[in-house]
Coordinates of C-alpha atoms in Angstrom, one line a residue:
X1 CA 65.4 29.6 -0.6
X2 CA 66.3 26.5 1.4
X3 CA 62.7 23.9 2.1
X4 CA 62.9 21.9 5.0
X5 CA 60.6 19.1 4.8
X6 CA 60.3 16.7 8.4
X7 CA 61.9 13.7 8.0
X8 CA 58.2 11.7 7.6
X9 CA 57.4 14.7 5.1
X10 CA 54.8 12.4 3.3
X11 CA 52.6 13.4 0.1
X12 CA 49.4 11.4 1.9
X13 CA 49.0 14.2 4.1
X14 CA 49.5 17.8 4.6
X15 CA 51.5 20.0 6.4
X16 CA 51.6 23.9 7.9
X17 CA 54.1 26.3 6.5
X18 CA 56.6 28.6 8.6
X19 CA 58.1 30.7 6.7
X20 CA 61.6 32.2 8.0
X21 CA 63.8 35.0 7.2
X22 CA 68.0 34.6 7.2
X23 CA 67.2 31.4 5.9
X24 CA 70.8 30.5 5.9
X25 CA 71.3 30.9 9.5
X26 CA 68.6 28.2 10.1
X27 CA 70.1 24.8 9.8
X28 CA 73.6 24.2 9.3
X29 CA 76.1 26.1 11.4
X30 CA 79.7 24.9 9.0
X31 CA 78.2 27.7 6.6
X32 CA 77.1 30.6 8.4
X33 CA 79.1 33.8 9.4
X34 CA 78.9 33.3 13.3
X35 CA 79.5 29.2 12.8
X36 CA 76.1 29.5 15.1
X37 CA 72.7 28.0 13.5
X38 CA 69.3 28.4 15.2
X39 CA 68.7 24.1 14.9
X40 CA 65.4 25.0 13.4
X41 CA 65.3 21.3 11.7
X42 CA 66.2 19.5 15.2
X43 CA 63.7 21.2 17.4
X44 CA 61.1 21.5 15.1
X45 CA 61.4 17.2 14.0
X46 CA 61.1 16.9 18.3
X47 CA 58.1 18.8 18.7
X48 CA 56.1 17.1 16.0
X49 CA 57.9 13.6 17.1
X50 CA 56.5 14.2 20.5
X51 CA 52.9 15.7 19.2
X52 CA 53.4 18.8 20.7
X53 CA 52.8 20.7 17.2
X54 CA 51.4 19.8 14.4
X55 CA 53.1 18.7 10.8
X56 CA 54.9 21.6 9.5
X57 CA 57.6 22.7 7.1
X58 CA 60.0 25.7 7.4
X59 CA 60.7 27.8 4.3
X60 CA 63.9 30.0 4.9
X61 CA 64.7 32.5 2.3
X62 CA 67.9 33.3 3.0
X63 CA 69.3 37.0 3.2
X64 CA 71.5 39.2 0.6
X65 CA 73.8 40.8 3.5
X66 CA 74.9 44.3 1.6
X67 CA 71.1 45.1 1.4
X68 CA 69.4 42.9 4.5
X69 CA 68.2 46.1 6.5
X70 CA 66.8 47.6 3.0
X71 CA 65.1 44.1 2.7
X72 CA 63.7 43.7 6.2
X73 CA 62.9 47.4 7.4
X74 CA 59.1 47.5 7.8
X75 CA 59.2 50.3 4.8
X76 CA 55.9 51.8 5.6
X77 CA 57.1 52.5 9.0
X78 CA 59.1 55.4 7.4
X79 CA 55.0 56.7 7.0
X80 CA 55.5 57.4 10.7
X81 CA 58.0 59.9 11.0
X82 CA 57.7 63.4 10.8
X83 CA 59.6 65.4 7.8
X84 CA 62.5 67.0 10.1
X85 CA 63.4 63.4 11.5
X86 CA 62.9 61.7 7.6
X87 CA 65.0 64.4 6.5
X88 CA 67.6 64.4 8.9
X89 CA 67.7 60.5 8.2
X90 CA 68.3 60.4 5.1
X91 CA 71.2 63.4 5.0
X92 CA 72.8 60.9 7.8
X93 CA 72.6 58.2 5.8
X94 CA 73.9 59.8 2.0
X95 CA 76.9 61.2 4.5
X96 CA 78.0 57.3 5.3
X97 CA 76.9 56.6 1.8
X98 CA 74.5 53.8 3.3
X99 CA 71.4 53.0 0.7
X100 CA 67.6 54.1 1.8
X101 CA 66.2 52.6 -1.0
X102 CA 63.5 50.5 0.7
X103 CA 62.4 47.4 -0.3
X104 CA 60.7 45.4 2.1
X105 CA 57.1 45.8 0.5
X106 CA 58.7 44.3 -2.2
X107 CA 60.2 41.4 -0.3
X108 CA 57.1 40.7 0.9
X109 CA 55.5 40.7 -1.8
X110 CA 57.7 38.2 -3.3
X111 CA 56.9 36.1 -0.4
X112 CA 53.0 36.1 -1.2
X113 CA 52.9 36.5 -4.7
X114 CA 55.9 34.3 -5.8
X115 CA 57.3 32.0 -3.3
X116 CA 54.1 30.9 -1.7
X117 CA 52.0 30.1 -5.1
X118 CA 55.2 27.7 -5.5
X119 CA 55.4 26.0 -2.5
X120 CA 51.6 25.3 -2.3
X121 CA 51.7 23.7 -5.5
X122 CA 55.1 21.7 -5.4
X123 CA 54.5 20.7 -1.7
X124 CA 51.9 18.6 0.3
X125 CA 50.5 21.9 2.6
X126 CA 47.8 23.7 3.5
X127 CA 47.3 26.8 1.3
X128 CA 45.2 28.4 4.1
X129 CA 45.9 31.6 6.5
X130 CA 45.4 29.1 9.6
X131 CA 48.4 26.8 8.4
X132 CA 50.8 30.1 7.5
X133 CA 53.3 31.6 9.4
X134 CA 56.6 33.5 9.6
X135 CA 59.0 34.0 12.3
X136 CA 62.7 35.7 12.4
X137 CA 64.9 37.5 14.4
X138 CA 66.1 40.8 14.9
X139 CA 65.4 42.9 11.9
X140 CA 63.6 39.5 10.7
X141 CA 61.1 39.6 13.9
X142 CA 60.1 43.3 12.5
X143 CA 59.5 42.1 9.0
X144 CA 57.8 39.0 10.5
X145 CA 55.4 41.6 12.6
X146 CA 55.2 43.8 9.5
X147 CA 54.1 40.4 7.1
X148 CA 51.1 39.6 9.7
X149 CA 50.0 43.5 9.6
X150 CA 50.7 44.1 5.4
X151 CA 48.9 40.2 4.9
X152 CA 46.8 39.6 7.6
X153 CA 44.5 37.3 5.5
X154 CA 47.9 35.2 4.2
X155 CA 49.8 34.9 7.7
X156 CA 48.2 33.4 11.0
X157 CA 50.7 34.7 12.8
X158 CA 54.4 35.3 13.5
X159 CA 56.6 34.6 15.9
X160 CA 59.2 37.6 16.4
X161 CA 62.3 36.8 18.1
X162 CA 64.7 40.0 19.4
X163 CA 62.2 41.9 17.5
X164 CA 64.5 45.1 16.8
X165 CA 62.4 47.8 17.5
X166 CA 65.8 50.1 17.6
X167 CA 64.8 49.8 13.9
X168 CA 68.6 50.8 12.9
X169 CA 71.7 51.1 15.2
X170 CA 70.6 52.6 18.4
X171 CA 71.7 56.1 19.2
X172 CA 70.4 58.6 21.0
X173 CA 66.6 60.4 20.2
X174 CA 65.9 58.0 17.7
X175 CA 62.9 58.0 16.2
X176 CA 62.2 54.8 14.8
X177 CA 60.8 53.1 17.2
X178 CA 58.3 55.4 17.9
X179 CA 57.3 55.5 14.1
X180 CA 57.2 51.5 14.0
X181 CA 55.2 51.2 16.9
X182 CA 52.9 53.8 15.6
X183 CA 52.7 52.2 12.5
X184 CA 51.7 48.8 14.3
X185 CA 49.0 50.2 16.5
X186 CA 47.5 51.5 13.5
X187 CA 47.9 48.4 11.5
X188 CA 47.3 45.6 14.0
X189 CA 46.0 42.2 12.3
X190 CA 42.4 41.2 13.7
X191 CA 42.9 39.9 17.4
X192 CA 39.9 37.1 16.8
X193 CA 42.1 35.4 13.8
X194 CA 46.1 36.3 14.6
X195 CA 48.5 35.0 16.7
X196 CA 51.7 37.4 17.6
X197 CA 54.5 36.4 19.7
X198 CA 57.5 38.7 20.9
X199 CA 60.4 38.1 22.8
X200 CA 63.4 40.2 24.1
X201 CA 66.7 39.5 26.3
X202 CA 69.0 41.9 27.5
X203 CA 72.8 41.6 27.1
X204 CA 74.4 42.8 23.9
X205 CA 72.0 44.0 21.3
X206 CA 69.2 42.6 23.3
X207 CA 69.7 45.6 26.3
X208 CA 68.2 48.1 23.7
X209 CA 64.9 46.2 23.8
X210 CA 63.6 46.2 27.2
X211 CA 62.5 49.8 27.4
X212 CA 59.8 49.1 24.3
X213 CA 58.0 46.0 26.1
X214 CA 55.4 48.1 28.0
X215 CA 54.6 49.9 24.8
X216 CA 53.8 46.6 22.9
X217 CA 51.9 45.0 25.7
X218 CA 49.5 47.7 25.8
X219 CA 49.3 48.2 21.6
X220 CA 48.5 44.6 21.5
X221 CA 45.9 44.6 25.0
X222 CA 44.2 47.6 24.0
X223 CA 43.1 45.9 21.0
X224 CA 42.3 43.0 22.9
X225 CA 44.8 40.7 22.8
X226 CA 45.2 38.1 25.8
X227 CA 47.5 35.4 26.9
X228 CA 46.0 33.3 24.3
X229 CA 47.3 35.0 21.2
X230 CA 50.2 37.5 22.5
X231 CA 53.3 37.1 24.2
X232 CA 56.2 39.0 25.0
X233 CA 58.7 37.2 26.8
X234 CA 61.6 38.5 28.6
X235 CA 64.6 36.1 28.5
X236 CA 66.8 37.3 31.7
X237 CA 70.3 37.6 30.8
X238 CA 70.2 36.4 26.8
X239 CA 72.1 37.7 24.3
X240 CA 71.4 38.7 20.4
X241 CA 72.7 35.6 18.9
X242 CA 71.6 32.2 17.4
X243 CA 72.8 29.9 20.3
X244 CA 69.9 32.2 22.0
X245 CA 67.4 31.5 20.1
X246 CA 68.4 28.2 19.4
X247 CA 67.1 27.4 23.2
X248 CA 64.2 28.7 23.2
X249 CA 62.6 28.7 19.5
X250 CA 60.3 25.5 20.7
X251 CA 58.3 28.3 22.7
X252 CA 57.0 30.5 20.2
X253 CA 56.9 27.3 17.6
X254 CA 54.1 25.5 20.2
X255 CA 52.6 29.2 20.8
X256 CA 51.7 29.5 16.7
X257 CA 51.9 25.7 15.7
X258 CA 50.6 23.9 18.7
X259 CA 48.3 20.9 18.0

């Protein structure tokens, strides 16, 4: 787990929490995979420099990359499928020899019951659910959805970038998405206290994505939701990568942090 603290971090006053999955893609692209970063630290020290959000840290807690997707699946999602599709799942998945052993209500729990107790005592923050939040991409925007719907009375809100509602890699008559977007719907945190943001491009892993914005707008309007606590923006002609995100991360971090 990497802590980012601003560069004025000072114990005389406290500061909100965001809370980030991949945590070693976040701030230093000489040691990631892609040799791409999302400049989380340089955007985020603007935005409170100018006053646009208030005082904040980031916590990333970085990924295992053999076992990310068990980590960061919303597991009770799986809830939402019917027997033939869990079945037929889980026979595809022993064929490739690829693990279904779910653990993302544990990952969260970690989060809540583990990491946060820490970081609220060994940092100057706010403890509360209106200074916590949690943001990622990808398989990282799901979990960040599924934190805010699991803790609703911990988390704010989330901002979920390239939310991958594929769930897995797309194919054909899939039915996770369905199952996750069921699950949310019937699992939405309380629309007087939250704060969800969504976003989506469309080139490379991105084009998948498109097709499950209507869906999302109306789980989240239904409920009522307005412009005031939901988003989901559609970034024309972005792809699924850091240097994506990287431009446009200040919009969902003044959306949840703004002063």
């Amino acid at each position: 787990v990497d802590v980012w603290l601003p560069e004025t971090y000072s114990s005389e006053k406290k500061y909100a929490v965001l809370y980030m999955h991949d945590g070693q893609m976040l701030f230093d692209e000489t040691t990631t995979w892609n040799k791409q970063e999302w400049m989380i630290d340089e955007v985020a020290s603007k935005l409170m420099k100018e006053g646009v959000t208030k005082d904040f840290i980031v916590v990333g807690i970085h990924n295992i990359p053999k076992i990310r997707w068990q980590d960061l699946f919303p597991e009770k999602a799986m809830d939402f499928l019917s027997k033939e599709d869990k079945n037929a799942m889980y026979t595809e998945a022993a064929k490739n020899n690829f693990s279904t052993v779910l653990n993302g209500d544990e990952y969260l729990s970690f989060i809540v019951d583990e990491l946060k107790p820490y970081i609220d005592n060994t940092y100057s923050v706010y403890t509360n659910k209106e200074n916590t939040f949690v943001a990622g991409s990808s398989l990282g925007g799901l979990m960040s959805m599924y934190a805010v719907a699991e803790y609703p009375n911990i988390f704010a809100g989330a901002a979920c970038v390239s939310t991958h509602w594929v769930g897995a890699a797309p194919k054909e008559n899939n039915p996770l998405p369905k199952a996750i977007l069921d699950y949310l719907e019937k699992n939405l945190p309380e629309v007087k206290s939250h704060k969800m943001y969504f976003d989506y491009g469309n080139k490379t892993l991105d084009q998948f994505y498109p097709q499950y914005a209507p869906r999302v707008d109306s789980i989240f309007k239904n409920e009522g939701y307005s412009d005031t606590n939901f988003k989901n923006l559609f970034f024309e002609g972005t792809n699924h990568s850091e240097l994506s995100w990287q431009k446009r991360i200040d919009i969902p971090l003044t959306f949840l942090l703004k002063k």
